[in-house]
Short mmCIF file of C-alpha atoms in Angstrom, two decimals:
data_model
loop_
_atom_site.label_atom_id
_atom_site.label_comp_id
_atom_site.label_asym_id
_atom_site.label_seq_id
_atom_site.Cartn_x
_atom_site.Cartn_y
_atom_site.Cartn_z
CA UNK A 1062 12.19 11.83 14.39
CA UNK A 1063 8.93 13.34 14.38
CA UNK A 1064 5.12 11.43 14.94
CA UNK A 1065 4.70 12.47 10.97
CA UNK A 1066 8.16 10.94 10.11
CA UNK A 1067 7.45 7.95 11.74
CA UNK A 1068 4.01 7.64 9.98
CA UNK A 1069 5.34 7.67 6.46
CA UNK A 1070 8.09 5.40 7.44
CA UNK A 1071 5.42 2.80 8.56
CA UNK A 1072 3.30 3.47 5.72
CA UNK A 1073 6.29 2.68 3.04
CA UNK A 1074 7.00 -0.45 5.10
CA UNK A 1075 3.29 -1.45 5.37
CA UNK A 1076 2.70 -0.83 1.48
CA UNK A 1077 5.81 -3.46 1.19
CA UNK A 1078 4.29 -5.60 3.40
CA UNK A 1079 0.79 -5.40 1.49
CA UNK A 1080 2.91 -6.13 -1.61
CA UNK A 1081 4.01 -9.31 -0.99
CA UNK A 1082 0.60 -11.02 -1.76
CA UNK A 1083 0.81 -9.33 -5.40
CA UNK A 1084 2.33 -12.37 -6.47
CA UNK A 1085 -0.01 -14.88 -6.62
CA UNK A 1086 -2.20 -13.35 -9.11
CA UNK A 1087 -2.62 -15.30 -12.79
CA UNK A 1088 -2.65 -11.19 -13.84
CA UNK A 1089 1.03 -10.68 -13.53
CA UNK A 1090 3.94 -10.18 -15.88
CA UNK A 1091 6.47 -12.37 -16.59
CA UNK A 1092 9.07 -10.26 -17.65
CA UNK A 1093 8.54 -7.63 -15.03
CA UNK A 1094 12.19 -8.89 -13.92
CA UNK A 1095 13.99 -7.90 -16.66
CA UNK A 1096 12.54 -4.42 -17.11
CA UNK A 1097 11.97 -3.15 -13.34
CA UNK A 1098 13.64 -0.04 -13.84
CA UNK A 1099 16.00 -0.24 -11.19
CA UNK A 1100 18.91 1.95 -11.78
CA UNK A 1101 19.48 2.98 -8.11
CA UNK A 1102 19.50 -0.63 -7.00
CA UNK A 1103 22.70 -0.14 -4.86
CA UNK A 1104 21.76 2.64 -3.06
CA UNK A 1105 17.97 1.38 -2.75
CA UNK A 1106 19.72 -1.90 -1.03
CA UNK A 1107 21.20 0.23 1.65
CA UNK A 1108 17.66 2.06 2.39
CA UNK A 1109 15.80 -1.27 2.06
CA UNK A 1110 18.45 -2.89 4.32
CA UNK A 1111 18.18 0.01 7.44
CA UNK A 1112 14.63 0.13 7.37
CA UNK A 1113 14.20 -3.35 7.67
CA UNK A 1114 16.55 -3.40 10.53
CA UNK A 1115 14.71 -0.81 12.24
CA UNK A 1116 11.50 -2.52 11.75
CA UNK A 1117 12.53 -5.57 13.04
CA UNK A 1118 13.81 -3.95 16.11
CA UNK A 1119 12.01 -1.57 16.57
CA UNK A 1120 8.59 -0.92 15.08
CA UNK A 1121 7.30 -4.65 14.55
CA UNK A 1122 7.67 -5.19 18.23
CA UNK A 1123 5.46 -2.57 19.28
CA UNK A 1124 2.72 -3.56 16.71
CA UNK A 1125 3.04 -6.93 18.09
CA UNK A 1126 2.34 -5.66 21.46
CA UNK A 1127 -0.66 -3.45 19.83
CA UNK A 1128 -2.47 -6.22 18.29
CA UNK A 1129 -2.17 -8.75 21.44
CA UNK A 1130 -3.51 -5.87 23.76
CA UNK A 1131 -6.30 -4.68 21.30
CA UNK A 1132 -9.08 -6.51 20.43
CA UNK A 1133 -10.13 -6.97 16.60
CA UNK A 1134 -13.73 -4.90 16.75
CA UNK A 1135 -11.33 -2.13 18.21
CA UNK A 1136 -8.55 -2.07 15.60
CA UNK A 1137 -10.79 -2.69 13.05
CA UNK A 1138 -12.72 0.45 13.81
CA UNK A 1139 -9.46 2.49 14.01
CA UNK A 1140 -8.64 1.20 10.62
CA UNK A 1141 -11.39 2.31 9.37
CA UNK A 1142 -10.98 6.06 10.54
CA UNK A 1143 -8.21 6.29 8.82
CA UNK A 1144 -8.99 4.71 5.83
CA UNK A 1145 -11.61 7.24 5.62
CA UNK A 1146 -9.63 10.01 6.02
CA UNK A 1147 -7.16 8.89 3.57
CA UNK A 1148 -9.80 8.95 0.91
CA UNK A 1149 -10.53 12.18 0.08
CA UNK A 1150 -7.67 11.54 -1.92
CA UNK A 1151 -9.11 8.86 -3.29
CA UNK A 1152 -12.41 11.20 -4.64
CA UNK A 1153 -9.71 13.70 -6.15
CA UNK A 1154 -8.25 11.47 -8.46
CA UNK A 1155 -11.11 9.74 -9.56
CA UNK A 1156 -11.92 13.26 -11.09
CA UNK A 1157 -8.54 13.54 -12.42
CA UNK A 1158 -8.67 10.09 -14.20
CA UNK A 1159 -12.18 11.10 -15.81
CA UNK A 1160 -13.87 8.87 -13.65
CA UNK A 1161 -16.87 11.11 -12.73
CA UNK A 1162 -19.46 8.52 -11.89
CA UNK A 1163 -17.20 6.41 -9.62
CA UNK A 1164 -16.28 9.86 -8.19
CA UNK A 1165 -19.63 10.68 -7.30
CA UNK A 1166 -20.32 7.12 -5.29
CA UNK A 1167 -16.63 7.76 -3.02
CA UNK A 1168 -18.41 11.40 -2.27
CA UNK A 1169 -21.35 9.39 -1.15
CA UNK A 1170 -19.54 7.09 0.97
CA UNK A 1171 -16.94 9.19 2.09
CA UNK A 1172 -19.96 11.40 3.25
CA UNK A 1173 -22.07 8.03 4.40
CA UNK A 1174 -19.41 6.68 6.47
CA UNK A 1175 -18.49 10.45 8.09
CA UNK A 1176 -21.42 10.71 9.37
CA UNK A 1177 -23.82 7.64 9.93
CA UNK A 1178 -20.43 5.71 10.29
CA UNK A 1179 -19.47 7.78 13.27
CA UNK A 1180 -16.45 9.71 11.33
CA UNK A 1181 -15.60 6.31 9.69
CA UNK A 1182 -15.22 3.74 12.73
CA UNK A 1183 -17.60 1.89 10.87
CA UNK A 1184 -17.65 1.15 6.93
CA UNK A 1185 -21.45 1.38 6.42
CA UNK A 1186 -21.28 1.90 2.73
CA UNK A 1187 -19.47 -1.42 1.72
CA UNK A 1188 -22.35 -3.36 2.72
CA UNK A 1189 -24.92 -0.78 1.03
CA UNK A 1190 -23.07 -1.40 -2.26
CA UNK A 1191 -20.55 1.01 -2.82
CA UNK A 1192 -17.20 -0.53 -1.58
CA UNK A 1193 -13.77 1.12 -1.37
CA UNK A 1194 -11.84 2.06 -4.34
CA UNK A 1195 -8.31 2.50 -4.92
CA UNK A 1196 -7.00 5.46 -6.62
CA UNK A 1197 -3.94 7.72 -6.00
CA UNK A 1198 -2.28 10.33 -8.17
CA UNK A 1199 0.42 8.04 -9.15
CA UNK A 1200 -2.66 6.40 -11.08
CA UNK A 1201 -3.61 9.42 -12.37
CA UNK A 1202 -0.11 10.64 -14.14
CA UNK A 1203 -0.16 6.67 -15.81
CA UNK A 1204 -3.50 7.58 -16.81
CA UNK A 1205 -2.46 10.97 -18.53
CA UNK A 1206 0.51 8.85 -20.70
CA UNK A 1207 3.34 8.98 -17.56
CA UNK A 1208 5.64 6.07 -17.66
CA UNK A 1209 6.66 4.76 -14.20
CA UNK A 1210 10.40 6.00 -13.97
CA UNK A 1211 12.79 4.21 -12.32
CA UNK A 1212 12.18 1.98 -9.33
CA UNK A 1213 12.97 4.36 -5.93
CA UNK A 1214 13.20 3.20 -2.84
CA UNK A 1215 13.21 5.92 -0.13
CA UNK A 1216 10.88 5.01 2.82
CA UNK A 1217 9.12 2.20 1.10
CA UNK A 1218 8.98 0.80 -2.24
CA UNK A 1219 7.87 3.40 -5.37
CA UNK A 1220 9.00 5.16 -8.18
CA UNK A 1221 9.62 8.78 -9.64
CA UNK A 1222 6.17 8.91 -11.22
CA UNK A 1223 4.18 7.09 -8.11
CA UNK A 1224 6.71 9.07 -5.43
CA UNK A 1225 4.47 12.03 -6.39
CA UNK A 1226 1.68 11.01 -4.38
CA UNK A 1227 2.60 12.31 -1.42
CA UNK A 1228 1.74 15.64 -1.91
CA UNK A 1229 -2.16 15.54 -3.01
CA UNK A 1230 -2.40 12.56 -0.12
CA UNK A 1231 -0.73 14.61 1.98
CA UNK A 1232 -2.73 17.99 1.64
CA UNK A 1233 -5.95 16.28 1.62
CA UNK A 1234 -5.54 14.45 5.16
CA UNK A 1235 -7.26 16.39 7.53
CA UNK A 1236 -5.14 16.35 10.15
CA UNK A 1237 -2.16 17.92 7.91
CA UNK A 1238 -4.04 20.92 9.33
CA UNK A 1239 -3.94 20.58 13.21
CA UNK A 1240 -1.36 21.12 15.69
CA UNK A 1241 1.07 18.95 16.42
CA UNK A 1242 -0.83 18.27 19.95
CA UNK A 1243 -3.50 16.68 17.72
CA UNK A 1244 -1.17 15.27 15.03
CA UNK A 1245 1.22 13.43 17.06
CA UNK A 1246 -0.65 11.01 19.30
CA UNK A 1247 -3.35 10.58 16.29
CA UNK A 1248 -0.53 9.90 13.73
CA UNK A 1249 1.69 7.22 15.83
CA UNK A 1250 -1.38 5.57 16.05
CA UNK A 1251 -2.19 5.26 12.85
CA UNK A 1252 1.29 3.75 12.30
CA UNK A 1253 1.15 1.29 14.91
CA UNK A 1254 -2.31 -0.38 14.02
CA UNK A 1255 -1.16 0.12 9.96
CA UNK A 1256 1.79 -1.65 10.86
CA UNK A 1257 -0.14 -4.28 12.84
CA UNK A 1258 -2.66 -4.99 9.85
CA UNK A 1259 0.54 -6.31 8.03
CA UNK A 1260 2.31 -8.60 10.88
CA UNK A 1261 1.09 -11.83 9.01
CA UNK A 1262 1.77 -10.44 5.11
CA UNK A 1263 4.95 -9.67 6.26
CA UNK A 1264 5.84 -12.61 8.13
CA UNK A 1265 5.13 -14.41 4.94
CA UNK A 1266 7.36 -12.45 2.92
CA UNK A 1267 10.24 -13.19 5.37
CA UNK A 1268 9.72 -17.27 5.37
CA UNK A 1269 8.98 -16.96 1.90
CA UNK A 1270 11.47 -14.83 -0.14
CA UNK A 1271 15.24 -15.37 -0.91
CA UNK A 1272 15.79 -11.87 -1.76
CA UNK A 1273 13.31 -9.36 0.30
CA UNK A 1274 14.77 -6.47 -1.82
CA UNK A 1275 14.02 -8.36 -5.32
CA UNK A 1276 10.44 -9.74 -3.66
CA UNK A 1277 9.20 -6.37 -2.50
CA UNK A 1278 10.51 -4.67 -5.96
CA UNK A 1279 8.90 -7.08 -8.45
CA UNK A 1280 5.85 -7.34 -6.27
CA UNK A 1281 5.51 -3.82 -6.00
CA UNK A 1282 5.47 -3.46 -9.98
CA UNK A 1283 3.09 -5.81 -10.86
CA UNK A 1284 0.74 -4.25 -8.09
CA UNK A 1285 1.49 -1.31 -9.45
CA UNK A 1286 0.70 -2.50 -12.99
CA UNK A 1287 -2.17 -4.52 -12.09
CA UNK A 1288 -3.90 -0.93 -9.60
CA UNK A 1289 -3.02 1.28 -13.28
CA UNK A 1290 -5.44 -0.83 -15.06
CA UNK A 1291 -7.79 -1.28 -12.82
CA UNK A 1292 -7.45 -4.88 -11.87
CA UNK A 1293 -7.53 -6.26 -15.41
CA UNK A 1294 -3.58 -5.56 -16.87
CA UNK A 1295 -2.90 -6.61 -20.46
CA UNK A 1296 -3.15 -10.22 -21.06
CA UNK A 1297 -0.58 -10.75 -23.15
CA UNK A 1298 3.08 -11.53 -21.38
CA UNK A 1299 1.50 -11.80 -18.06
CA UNK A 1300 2.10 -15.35 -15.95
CA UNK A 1301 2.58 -16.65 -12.81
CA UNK A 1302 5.64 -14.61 -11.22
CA UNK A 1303 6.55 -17.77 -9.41
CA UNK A 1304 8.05 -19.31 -12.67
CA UNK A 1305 10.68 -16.75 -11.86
CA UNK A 1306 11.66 -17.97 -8.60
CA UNK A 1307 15.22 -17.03 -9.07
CA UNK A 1308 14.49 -13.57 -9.51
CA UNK A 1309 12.42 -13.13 -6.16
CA UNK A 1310 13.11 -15.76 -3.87
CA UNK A 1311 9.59 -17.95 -4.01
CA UNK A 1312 9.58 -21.43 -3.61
CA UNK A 1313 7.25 -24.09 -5.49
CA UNK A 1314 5.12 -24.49 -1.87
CA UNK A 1315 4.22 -20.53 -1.84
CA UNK A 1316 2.97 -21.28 -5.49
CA UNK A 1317 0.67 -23.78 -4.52
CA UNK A 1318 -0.49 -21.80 -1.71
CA UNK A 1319 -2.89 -19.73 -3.60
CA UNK A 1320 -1.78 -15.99 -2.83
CA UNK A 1321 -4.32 -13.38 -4.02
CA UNK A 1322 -3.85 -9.97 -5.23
CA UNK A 1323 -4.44 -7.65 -1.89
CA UNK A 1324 -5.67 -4.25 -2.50
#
């Protein structure tokens, strides 16, 4: 397995880890259970099922390790290089979704935080008023009338219409273009501390759910749902998830715990 391979495995496994805090939002729908699109759900059982065993043995150990020999100001400025790489996809589908003016501020920080940000170890923008935004071409083919497909679960939670973003996101990283000398070291290190910034989300998810498979899926739609519309989804048929604790494994405690949607 290459460094690349092992950077889109992490990333699928972080994005299920970010997930998991999806469902204490008062903006989620109710009857996301019955209509989650999950066709495959056999065969996405036995994906979900190895990669969580590999996690657990292999790559959440060494992200453990990571985070108790780094210090926060550190891993926080590594975070933030490749958050800034990461968004010149971000920029390109702002464009795509007709977005122009938001489009114009990510140029401006993306181009703040390159340069007076030291190529991005430090977010200088956020505090100047134009924070990050969230946009990826999955978002963009919703946005043009796409429905979400069935629910796919490869490396990571997605779908057929949201699996697509892996090619603009891939094509616009930088590094996509440098030898594998560069791209190696740089890209298991972006795994590591990606995988680190989700020990506690995930650790959550694993006291907390029943059913990881069911938790991760119906999280992962109503993120989904709630990132399409820009952080205010139709009103109508939307609830507290936790009223379907059956369906994902949630307990009455994690509803009084006061989750919040994590972007």
């Amino acid at each position: 397995m290459t460094a690349s391979h092992i950077l889109k495995l992490v990333k699928y496994l972080v994005y299920s880890g970010v997930l998991i805090l999806a469902a204490g939002c008062a903006t989620t729908q109710n009857n996301v259970s019955e209509n989650s699109h999950d066709p495959l759900e056999p065969a996405n059982r036995t994906v979900f099922n190895a990669l969580e065993k590999l996690d657990k043995q292999f790559i959440k150990p060494v992200a453990e390790s990571y985070v108790s020999l780094t210090p926060v100001p550190v891993r926080t400025s590594i975070s933030n290089f490749f958050d800034n790489l990461s968004y010149l996809n971000v920029i390109f589908n702002d464009f795509l979704q007709g977005k122009f003016e938001q489009g114009m501020t990510d140029m401006l920080r993306f181009a703040y935080n390159s340069t007076f940000g030291i190529a991005g170890l430090f977010d200088i923008s956020t505090p100047i008023g134009m924070p990050a935004n969230s946009e990826d071409f999955g978002q963009t083919l919703a946005t043009w009338g796409v429905n979400q497909g069935s629910y796919l679960y490869l490396l990571g939670p997605s779908s057929t219409r949201d699996i697509t973003d892996q090619v603009p996101s891939t094509l616009l990283n930088p590094f996509f273009y440098f030898s594998s000398v560069v791209m190696a070291p740089i890209s298991v290190l972006n795994a590591i501390n990606t995988r680190a910034n989700l020990l506690e989300k995930s650790n959550i998810r694993d006291e907390a759910a029943l059913d990881a498979y069911s938790f991760t899926r119906e999280a992962y739609l109503q993120q989904r749902e709630f990132k399409v519309h820009d952080g205010n989804p139709p009103a109508s048929g939307y609830d507290d998830i936790f009223n379907d604790a059956s369906d994902i494994g949630n307990t009455d405690d994690n509803k009084e715990s006061g989750m919040l949607v994590i972007e």
